[in-house]
Coordinates of N, CA and C in Angstrom, one line a residue:
M1 N 88.0 72.1 195.7 CA 89.3 72.8 195.9 C 90.2 71.9 196.8
K2 N 91.5 72.2 196.7 CA 92.5 71.5 197.5 C 93.4 72.4 198.1
L3 N 93.6 72.3 199.5 CA 94.5 73.2 200.2 C 95.7 72.5 200.6
Y4 N 96.9 73.0 200.2 CA 98.1 72.5 200.7 C 98.5 73.3 201.9
T5 N 98.7 72.6 203.0 CA 98.7 73.3 204.3 C 99.7 72.6 205.2
Y6 N 100.1 73.3 206.3 CA 100.9 72.7 207.4 C 100.2 73.1 208.7
W7 N 100.1 72.2 209.6 CA 99.2 72.4 210.8 C 99.6 73.7 211.6
R8 N 101.0 73.9 211.7 CA 101.4 75.0 212.6 C 101.7 76.3 211.9
S9 N 101.6 76.3 210.6 CA 101.8 77.5 209.8 C 100.7 78.5 210.0
T10 N 101.0 79.7 210.5 CA 100.0 80.7 210.8 C 99.3 81.2 209.5
S11 N 100.0 81.2 208.4 CA 99.4 81.6 207.1 C 98.4 80.5 206.7
S12 N 98.7 79.3 206.8 CA 97.7 78.2 206.5 C 96.5 78.3 207.5
Y13 N 96.8 78.6 208.7 CA 95.8 78.7 209.8 C 94.8 79.7 209.4
R14 N 95.2 80.9 208.9 CA 94.3 82.0 208.4 C 93.4 81.5 207.4
V15 N 93.9 80.8 206.4 CA 93.1 80.3 205.3 C 92.1 79.3 205.8
R16 N 92.5 78.4 206.7 CA 91.6 77.4 207.2 C 90.4 78.1 207.9
I17 N 90.7 79.2 208.7 CA 89.6 79.9 209.4 C 88.7 80.5 208.3
A18 N 89.2 81.2 207.3 CA 88.4 81.8 206.3 C 87.5 80.8 205.6
L19 N 88.1 79.7 205.3 CA 87.3 78.6 204.6 C 86.2 78.1 205.6
A20 N 86.5 77.9 206.8 CA 85.5 77.5 207.8 C 84.4 78.5 208.0
L21 N 84.8 79.8 208.1 CA 83.8 80.8 208.2 C 82.8 80.9 207.0
K22 N 83.4 80.6 205.9 CA 82.6 80.6 204.6 C 81.8 79.3 204.5
G23 N 82.0 78.3 205.3 CA 81.3 77.1 205.2 C 81.8 76.2 204.0
L24 N 83.1 76.4 203.6 CA 83.6 75.7 202.5 C 84.4 74.5 202.9
E25 N 84.1 73.4 202.3 CA 84.9 72.1 202.5 C 85.9 72.0 201.4
V26 N 87.2 71.7 201.8 CA 88.2 71.4 200.8 C 89.0 70.2 201.1
E27 N 89.6 69.6 200.1 CA 90.5 68.5 200.3 C 91.8 69.1 200.9
Q28 N 92.5 68.4 201.8 CA 93.7 68.9 202.3 C 94.9 68.0 201.9
A29 N 96.0 68.7 201.6 CA 97.2 68.0 201.4 C 98.3 68.6 202.3
F30 N 99.0 67.7 203.0 CA 99.9 68.2 204.1 C 101.3 68.3 203.6
I31 N 101.9 69.5 203.8 CA 103.3 69.8 203.5 C 104.1 70.0 204.7
H32 N 104.9 69.1 205.1 CA 105.7 69.2 206.3 C 106.9 70.1 206.1
L33 N 106.9 71.2 206.8 CA 107.9 72.3 206.6 C 109.3 71.9 207.1
V34 N 109.4 70.9 207.9 CA 110.7 70.5 208.5 C 111.2 69.2 208.0
R35 N 110.4 68.2 207.9 CA 110.8 66.8 207.6 C 111.5 66.8 206.3
N36 N 112.6 66.0 206.3 CA 113.4 65.8 205.1 C 113.9 67.1 204.5
G37 N 114.2 68.1 205.3 CA 114.7 69.4 204.8 C 113.6 70.3 204.4
G38 N 112.3 69.9 204.6 CA 111.2 70.7 204.2 C 110.5 70.2 202.9
E39 N 109.3 69.6 203.0 CA 108.7 69.1 201.8 C 108.3 70.1 200.8
Q40 N 108.2 71.4 201.3 CA 107.8 72.5 200.4 C 108.9 72.8 199.3
H41 N 110.1 72.2 199.5 CA 111.1 72.4 198.5 C 111.2 71.3 197.4
G42 N 110.3 70.3 197.5 CA 110.2 69.3 196.5 C 109.8 69.8 195.2
E43 N 110.2 69.1 194.1 CA 109.9 69.5 192.8 C 108.4 69.7 192.5
A44 N 107.6 68.7 192.9 CA 106.2 68.7 192.6 C 105.5 69.9 193.3
Y45 N 105.9 70.2 194.5 CA 105.2 71.3 195.2 C 105.7 72.6 194.6
R46 N 107.0 72.7 194.3 CA 107.5 73.9 193.7 C 106.9 74.3 192.4
A47 N 106.4 73.3 191.7 CA 105.7 73.5 190.4 C 104.3 74.2 190.7
L48 N 103.7 74.0 191.9 CA 102.5 74.7 192.3 C 102.8 76.0 192.9
N49 N 103.8 76.1 193.7 CA 104.1 77.3 194.4 C 105.6 77.6 194.3
P50 N 106.0 78.4 193.3 CA 107.4 78.7 193.1 C 108.1 79.3 194.3
Q51 N 107.4 79.9 195.3 CA 108.0 80.5 196.5 C 108.3 79.4 197.5
E52 N 107.8 78.2 197.3 CA 108.0 77.1 198.2 C 107.6 77.3 199.6
R53 N 106.4 77.9 199.7 CA 105.8 78.1 201.0 C 104.3 77.6 201.0
V54 N 103.8 77.5 202.2 CA 102.3 77.2 202.3 C 101.6 78.5 202.8
P55 N 100.3 78.6 202.5 CA 99.5 77.6 201.8 C 99.5 77.8 200.3
T56 N 98.9 76.8 199.7 CA 98.5 76.9 198.3 C 97.1 76.4 198.1
L57 N 96.2 77.1 197.5 CA 94.8 76.7 197.3 C 94.7 76.4 195.8
V58 N 94.4 75.1 195.4 CA 94.2 74.8 194.0 C 92.7 74.7 193.8
L59 N 92.2 75.5 192.8 CA 90.8 75.6 192.5 C 90.4 74.4 191.7
D60 N 89.1 74.2 191.5 CA 88.5 73.0 190.8 C 89.0 73.0 189.4
D61 N 89.4 74.1 188.8 CA 89.8 74.1 187.4 C 91.4 73.9 187.3
G62 N 92.0 73.7 188.5 CA 93.5 73.5 188.5 C 94.3 74.8 188.7
T63 N 93.6 75.9 188.8 CA 94.3 77.2 189.1 C 94.9 77.1 190.5
A64 N 96.2 77.4 190.7 CA 96.9 77.4 192.0 C 97.0 78.9 192.5
L65 N 96.4 79.1 193.6 CA 96.5 80.4 194.3 C 97.5 80.3 195.4
T66 N 98.4 81.3 195.6 CA 99.4 81.4 196.6 C 99.3 82.7 197.4
Q67 N 99.9 82.7 198.5 CA 99.9 83.8 199.5 C 98.6 84.0 200.2
S68 N 98.6 83.8 201.5 CA 97.3 83.8 202.2 C 96.4 85.0 202.0
P69 N 97.0 86.3 201.9 CA 96.1 87.4 201.7 C 95.4 87.3 200.4
A70 N 96.1 86.9 199.3 CA 95.4 86.7 198.0 C 94.4 85.6 198.0
I71 N 94.7 84.5 198.7 CA 93.7 83.4 198.8 C 92.5 83.9 199.5
I72 N 92.6 84.6 200.6 CA 91.5 85.0 201.4 C 90.7 86.1 200.6
E73 N 91.4 87.0 199.9 CA 90.6 87.9 199.1 C 89.8 87.2 198.0
Y74 N 90.4 86.2 197.4 CA 89.7 85.4 196.4 C 88.4 84.8 197.0
L75 N 88.6 84.2 198.2 CA 87.4 83.6 198.9 C 86.3 84.6 199.2
E76 N 86.8 85.8 199.6 CA 85.8 86.9 199.9 C 85.0 87.3 198.6
E77 N 85.7 87.3 197.5 CA 85.1 87.8 196.2 C 84.3 86.6 195.6
A78 N 84.7 85.4 195.7 CA 84.0 84.3 195.1 C 82.9 83.8 195.9
Y79 N 83.0 83.9 197.2 CA 82.0 83.4 198.2 C 81.7 84.6 199.2
P80 N 81.0 85.6 198.8 CA 80.8 86.8 199.6 C 79.9 86.6 200.8
V81 N 79.3 85.5 201.0 CA 78.4 85.3 202.1 C 78.9 84.1 202.9
P82 N 79.1 84.3 204.2 CA 79.1 85.6 205.0 C 80.3 86.4 204.7
P83 N 80.2 87.7 204.8 CA 81.3 88.6 204.5 C 82.3 88.7 205.6
L84 N 83.6 88.8 205.2 CA 84.7 89.0 206.1 C 85.0 90.5 206.3
L85 N 84.4 91.3 205.4 CA 84.7 92.8 205.5 C 83.4 93.5 205.6
P86 N 83.3 94.7 206.3 CA 82.1 95.5 206.4 C 81.8 96.2 205.0
A87 N 80.6 96.7 204.9 CA 80.2 97.4 203.7 C 80.8 98.7 203.5
N88 N 81.0 99.4 204.6 CA 81.5 100.8 204.6 C 83.0 100.8 204.2
P89 N 83.4 101.6 203.1 CA 84.7 101.6 202.6 C 85.8 102.0 203.7
A90 N 85.5 103.0 204.5 CA 86.4 103.5 205.5 C 86.6 102.4 206.5
Q91 N 85.5 101.7 206.9 CA 85.6 100.7 207.9 C 86.4 99.5 207.4
R92 N 86.2 99.2 206.1 CA 86.9 98.1 205.4 C 88.4 98.4 205.5
A93 N 88.8 99.7 205.3 CA 90.2 100.0 205.3 C 90.8 99.8 206.7
K94 N 90.0 100.1 207.8 CA 90.5 99.9 209.1 C 90.7 98.4 209.4
V95 N 89.8 97.6 208.9 CA 89.9 96.2 209.1 C 91.1 95.7 208.4
R96 N 91.3 96.1 207.2 CA 92.5 95.7 206.4 C 93.8 96.1 207.0
A97 N 93.8 97.3 207.7 CA 95.0 97.8 208.3 C 95.4 96.9 209.4
V98 N 94.5 96.4 210.2 CA 94.8 95.5 211.3 C 95.4 94.2 210.7
A99 N 94.7 93.7 209.7 CA 95.2 92.5 209.0 C 96.6 92.7 208.5
A100 N 96.9 93.8 207.9 CA 98.2 94.1 207.4 C 99.3 94.2 208.4
I101 N 99.0 94.8 209.6 CA 99.9 94.8 210.7 C 100.4 93.4 211.0
I102 N 99.4 92.5 211.1 CA 99.8 91.2 211.4 C 100.5 90.4 210.3
G103 N 99.9 90.5 209.1 CA 100.4 89.8 208.0 C 101.7 90.3 207.3
C104 N 101.9 91.6 207.5 CA 103.1 92.2 206.9 C 104.2 92.6 207.9
D105 N 103.8 93.0 209.1 CA 104.8 93.5 210.0 C 105.2 92.5 211.1
I106 N 104.3 91.6 211.5 CA 104.6 90.7 212.6 C 105.0 89.3 212.1
Q107 N 104.1 88.7 211.4 CA 104.3 87.3 211.1 C 105.5 87.0 210.2
P108 N 105.8 87.8 209.2 CA 107.0 87.5 208.4 C 108.3 87.4 209.2
L109 N 108.4 88.2 210.3 CA 109.6 88.2 211.1 C 109.8 87.0 212.0
H110 N 108.8 86.2 212.2 CA 109.0 85.0 212.9 C 108.7 83.7 212.1
N111 N 108.7 84.0 210.8 CA 108.6 82.8 209.8 C 109.8 81.9 209.9
L112 N 109.6 80.7 209.4 CA 110.7 79.7 209.4 C 112.0 80.2 208.8
G113 N 111.9 80.9 207.6 CA 113.1 81.3 206.9 C 113.9 82.3 207.6
P114 N 113.3 83.5 208.1 CA 114.1 84.4 208.9 C 114.7 83.9 210.2
L115 N 113.9 83.0 210.9 CA 114.5 82.4 212.1 C 115.6 81.5 211.8
T116 N 115.5 80.7 210.8 CA 116.6 79.9 210.4 C 117.9 80.7 210.0
Y117 N 117.7 81.8 209.3 CA 118.8 82.7 209.0 C 119.4 83.3 210.2
L118 N 118.6 83.7 211.2 CA 119.1 84.2 212.4 C 120.0 83.2 213.1
R119 N 119.5 82.0 213.2 CA 120.2 80.9 213.9 C 121.5 80.5 213.2
R120 N 121.3 80.1 211.9 CA 122.4 79.4 211.2 C 123.4 80.4 210.6
T121 N 122.9 81.4 210.0 CA 123.8 82.4 209.3 C 124.4 83.4 210.2
L122 N 123.5 84.0 211.0 CA 124.0 85.1 211.9 C 124.5 84.5 213.3
G123 N 124.3 83.2 213.5 CA 124.8 82.6 214.7 C 124.1 83.1 216.0
Q124 N 122.9 83.5 215.9 CA 122.2 83.9 217.1 C 121.7 82.8 218.0
A125 N 121.9 82.9 219.3 CA 121.4 81.9 220.2 C 119.9 82.1 220.5
E126 N 119.3 81.1 221.1 CA 117.8 81.1 221.3 C 117.4 82.3 222.1
P127 N 118.1 82.8 223.1 CA 117.6 84.0 223.8 C 117.5 85.2 222.9
E128 N 118.5 85.3 222.0 CA 118.5 86.4 221.1 C 117.3 86.3 220.1
V129 N 117.1 85.1 219.6 CA 116.0 84.8 218.7 C 114.7 85.1 219.4
D130 N 114.5 84.7 220.6 CA 113.3 84.9 221.4 C 113.1 86.4 221.5
A131 N 114.1 87.2 221.8 CA 114.0 88.6 222.0 C 113.6 89.3 220.7
W132 N 114.1 88.8 219.5 CA 113.7 89.3 218.2 C 112.2 89.1 218.0
I133 N 111.7 87.9 218.3 CA 110.3 87.6 218.1 C 109.5 88.5 219.0
A134 N 109.8 88.6 220.3 CA 109.0 89.4 221.2 C 109.0 90.8 220.9
T135 N 110.1 91.4 220.4 CA 110.2 92.8 220.0 C 109.2 93.1 218.9
W136 N 109.2 92.4 217.8 CA 108.4 92.7 216.7 C 106.9 92.3 216.9
A137 N 106.7 91.2 217.6 CA 105.3 90.8 217.9 C 104.7 91.8 218.9
G138 N 105.5 92.2 219.9 CA 104.9 93.2 220.9 C 104.6 94.5 220.2
S139 N 105.5 95.0 219.4 CA 105.3 96.3 218.7 C 104.0 96.2 217.9
G140 N 103.8 95.2 217.1 CA 102.6 95.1 216.3 C 101.3 94.9 217.1
L141 N 101.4 94.0 218.1 CA 100.2 93.7 218.9 C 99.8 95.0 219.7
K142 N 100.7 95.8 220.1 CA 100.4 97.0 220.8 C 99.5 97.9 219.9
A143 N 99.9 98.0 218.6 CA 99.1 98.8 217.7 C 97.7 98.2 217.4
V144 N 97.7 96.9 217.3 CA 96.4 96.2 217.1 C 95.5 96.4 218.3
E145 N 96.0 96.3 219.5 CA 95.2 96.6 220.7 C 94.5 98.0 220.6
A146 N 95.3 98.9 220.1 CA 94.7 100.3 220.1 C 93.7 100.5 219.0
L147 N 93.8 99.7 217.9 CA 92.9 99.9 216.8 C 91.6 99.1 216.8
I148 N 91.6 98.0 217.5 CA 90.3 97.2 217.5 C 89.3 97.8 218.5
G149 N 88.1 97.3 218.3 CA 87.0 97.8 219.2 C 86.8 97.1 220.4
D150 N 85.6 97.2 221.0 CA 85.4 96.6 222.3 C 84.5 95.4 222.2
G151 N 84.5 94.8 221.0 CA 84.1 93.5 220.8 C 82.6 93.1 220.6
P152 N 82.4 91.8 220.7 CA 83.3 90.8 221.2 C 84.4 90.4 220.2
Y153 N 84.3 90.7 218.9 CA 85.4 90.4 218.0 C 86.1 91.7 217.7
C154 N 87.0 91.7 216.8 CA 87.9 92.9 216.6 C 87.1 94.1 216.2
F155 N 86.0 93.9 215.3 CA 85.2 95.0 214.8 C 83.8 94.7 214.8
G156 N 83.3 94.2 216.0 CA 81.9 94.0 216.1 C 81.4 92.7 216.6
E157 N 80.2 92.3 216.3 CA 79.6 91.1 216.9 C 79.9 89.8 216.2
T158 N 80.4 89.9 215.0 CA 80.7 88.7 214.3 C 82.2 88.7 213.8
P159 N 82.8 87.6 213.6 CA 84.2 87.5 213.2 C 84.4 88.0 211.8
G160 N 85.5 88.6 211.5 CA 85.8 89.1 210.1 C 87.3 88.9 209.8
L161 N 87.7 89.7 208.8 CA 89.1 89.5 208.4 C 90.2 89.8 209.4
A162 N 90.0 90.8 210.3 CA 90.9 91.1 211.3 C 91.1 89.9 212.3
D163 N 90.0 89.2 212.6 CA 90.0 88.1 213.5 C 90.7 86.9 212.8
V164 N 90.5 86.7 211.5 CA 91.1 85.7 210.8 C 92.6 85.8 210.9
Y165 N 93.1 87.0 210.9 CA 94.6 87.2 211.0 C 95.0 87.1 212.5
L166 N 94.2 87.7 213.4 CA 94.7 87.8 214.8 C 94.8 86.5 215.5
I167 N 93.8 85.6 215.4 CA 93.9 84.4 216.2 C 95.1 83.5 215.8
P168 N 95.5 83.3 214.6 CA 96.7 82.6 214.3 C 97.9 83.3 214.9
Q169 N 97.9 84.6 214.9 CA 99.1 85.3 215.4 C 99.2 85.1 216.9
L170 N 98.1 85.0 217.6 CA 98.1 84.8 219.1 C 98.6 83.4 219.4
Y171 N 98.2 82.4 218.5 CA 98.7 81.0 218.7 C 100.2 81.1 218.6
A172 N 100.8 81.8 217.6 CA 102.2 81.9 217.4 C 102.8 82.6 218.6
A173 N 102.2 83.7 219.1 CA 102.7 84.4 220.2 C 102.9 83.5 221.4
R174 N 101.9 82.7 221.7 CA 101.9 81.8 222.8 C 103.0 80.7 222.6
R175 N 103.1 80.3 221.4 CA 104.1 79.3 221.1 C 105.5 79.8 221.4
F176 N 105.8 81.1 221.1 CA 107.1 81.7 221.2 C 107.2 82.4 222.6
G177 N 106.2 82.3 223.5 CA 106.3 82.9 224.8 C 106.3 84.4 224.8
V178 N 105.5 85.0 223.9 CA 105.4 86.4 223.9 C 104.3 86.8 224.9
P179 N 104.6 87.7 225.8 CA 103.5 88.0 226.8 C 102.4 88.8 226.2
L180 N 101.2 88.4 226.7 CA 99.9 89.0 226.1 C 99.1 89.8 227.2
D181 N 99.6 89.9 228.4 CA 98.9 90.5 229.5 C 98.5 91.9 229.3
A182 N 99.3 92.6 228.5 CA 99.0 94.0 228.2 C 97.9 94.3 227.2
Y183 N 97.3 93.3 226.7 CA 96.4 93.4 225.6 C 95.0 92.9 225.9
P184 N 94.2 93.5 226.8 CA 92.9 93.0 227.2 C 91.9 92.9 226.1
R185 N 91.9 93.8 225.1 CA 91.0 93.7 224.0 C 91.3 92.4 223.1
I186 N 92.6 92.3 222.9 CA 93.1 91.1 222.1 C 92.7 89.8 222.8
R187 N 92.9 89.8 224.1 CA 92.6 88.5 224.8 C 91.1 88.3 224.9
R188 N 90.3 89.3 224.9 CA 88.9 89.2 224.8 C 88.5 88.5 223.5
V189 N 89.0 89.0 222.4 CA 88.7 88.4 221.1 C 89.2 86.9 221.1
E190 N 90.3 86.6 221.6 CA 90.8 85.3 221.6 C 89.9 84.4 222.4
A191 N 89.4 84.8 223.6 CA 88.5 84.1 224.4 C 87.1 83.8 223.6
E192 N 86.7 84.8 222.9 CA 85.4 84.7 222.1 C 85.6 83.6 221.0
A193 N 86.8 83.7 220.3 CA 87.0 82.8 219.2 C 87.2 81.4 219.6
E194 N 87.6 81.1 220.9 CA 87.8 79.8 221.4 C 86.5 79.0 221.3
G195 N 85.4 79.6 221.4 CA 84.1 78.9 221.4 C 83.4 78.9 220.0
H196 N 84.0 79.5 219.0 CA 83.4 79.6 217.7 C 83.8 78.4 216.9
P197 N 82.8 77.7 216.3 CA 83.1 76.4 215.5 C 84.1 76.5 214.4
A198 N 84.1 77.7 213.7 CA 85.1 77.8 212.6 C 86.5 77.9 213.1
F199 N 86.7 78.6 214.2 CA 88.0 78.7 214.8 C 88.5 77.4 215.4
V200 N 87.6 76.7 216.0 CA 87.9 75.4 216.6 C 88.3 74.4 215.5
K201 N 87.5 74.4 214.4 CA 87.8 73.5 213.3 C 89.2 73.8 212.7
A202 N 89.6 75.1 212.6 CA 90.8 75.5 212.0 C 92.1 75.4 212.9
H203 N 91.9 75.2 214.2 CA 93.0 75.2 215.1 C 94.0 74.2 214.8
P204 N 95.3 74.5 215.0 CA 96.4 73.6 214.7 C 96.2 72.2 215.4
A205 N 95.8 72.3 216.6 CA 95.7 71.0 217.4 C 94.6 70.1 216.7
N206 N 93.7 70.6 216.0 CA 92.7 69.8 215.4 C 92.9 69.4 213.9
Q207 N 94.2 69.6 213.4 CA 94.5 69.2 212.1 C 95.0 67.8 212.0
P208 N 94.7 67.0 210.9 CA 95.1 65.6 210.8 C 96.7 65.5 210.9
D209 N 97.4 66.5 210.5 CA 98.9 66.4 210.5 C 99.5 67.0 211.7
S210 N 98.7 67.3 212.7 CA 99.2 67.8 214.0 C 100.1 66.9 214.7
E211 N 101.2 67.4 215.2 CA 102.2 66.5 215.9 C 102.2 66.8 217.4

């Protein structure tokens, strides 16, 4: 398999964690989201991913999968051991809810496209952009804090889907200066993940294209 990725993309970061937790090795291709106006807009990459975003996972048969939730669901179905979701249906729904808060309600609002629109089209200065990020990240993380358990990971002793989503979001929160002091459960999960080999391997600072 081949993963088209960018070191600082939180969506790519999720997929890297899931791959590492599953023990899967993939070839990586690096798509710089800023250089030359964004390499994701090039014709060759657009043919793989019409949305012109990362990540894209190309399977051995040439099938291109896009959108990190779909890619991670594919990995969970195709490589079920170790599982990222619990066996109990209600508990699975709780885990998916936390993942959805992060993947649907927080991360899209600080993605490159919306922030560029805020700055260039709406003429917002950096303090206003920072306030936008902090507002929506804080709202979502407050809910996550209330929904996860007492650890060490979000829903138990081993990392799962919620952790795959949470850790990249915390990286982004720190990058944008979002305060995390009010979330002791979340910070506990972050501290636990810092020592886990899969999370270490997937971390943006440890990627070959890291700047």
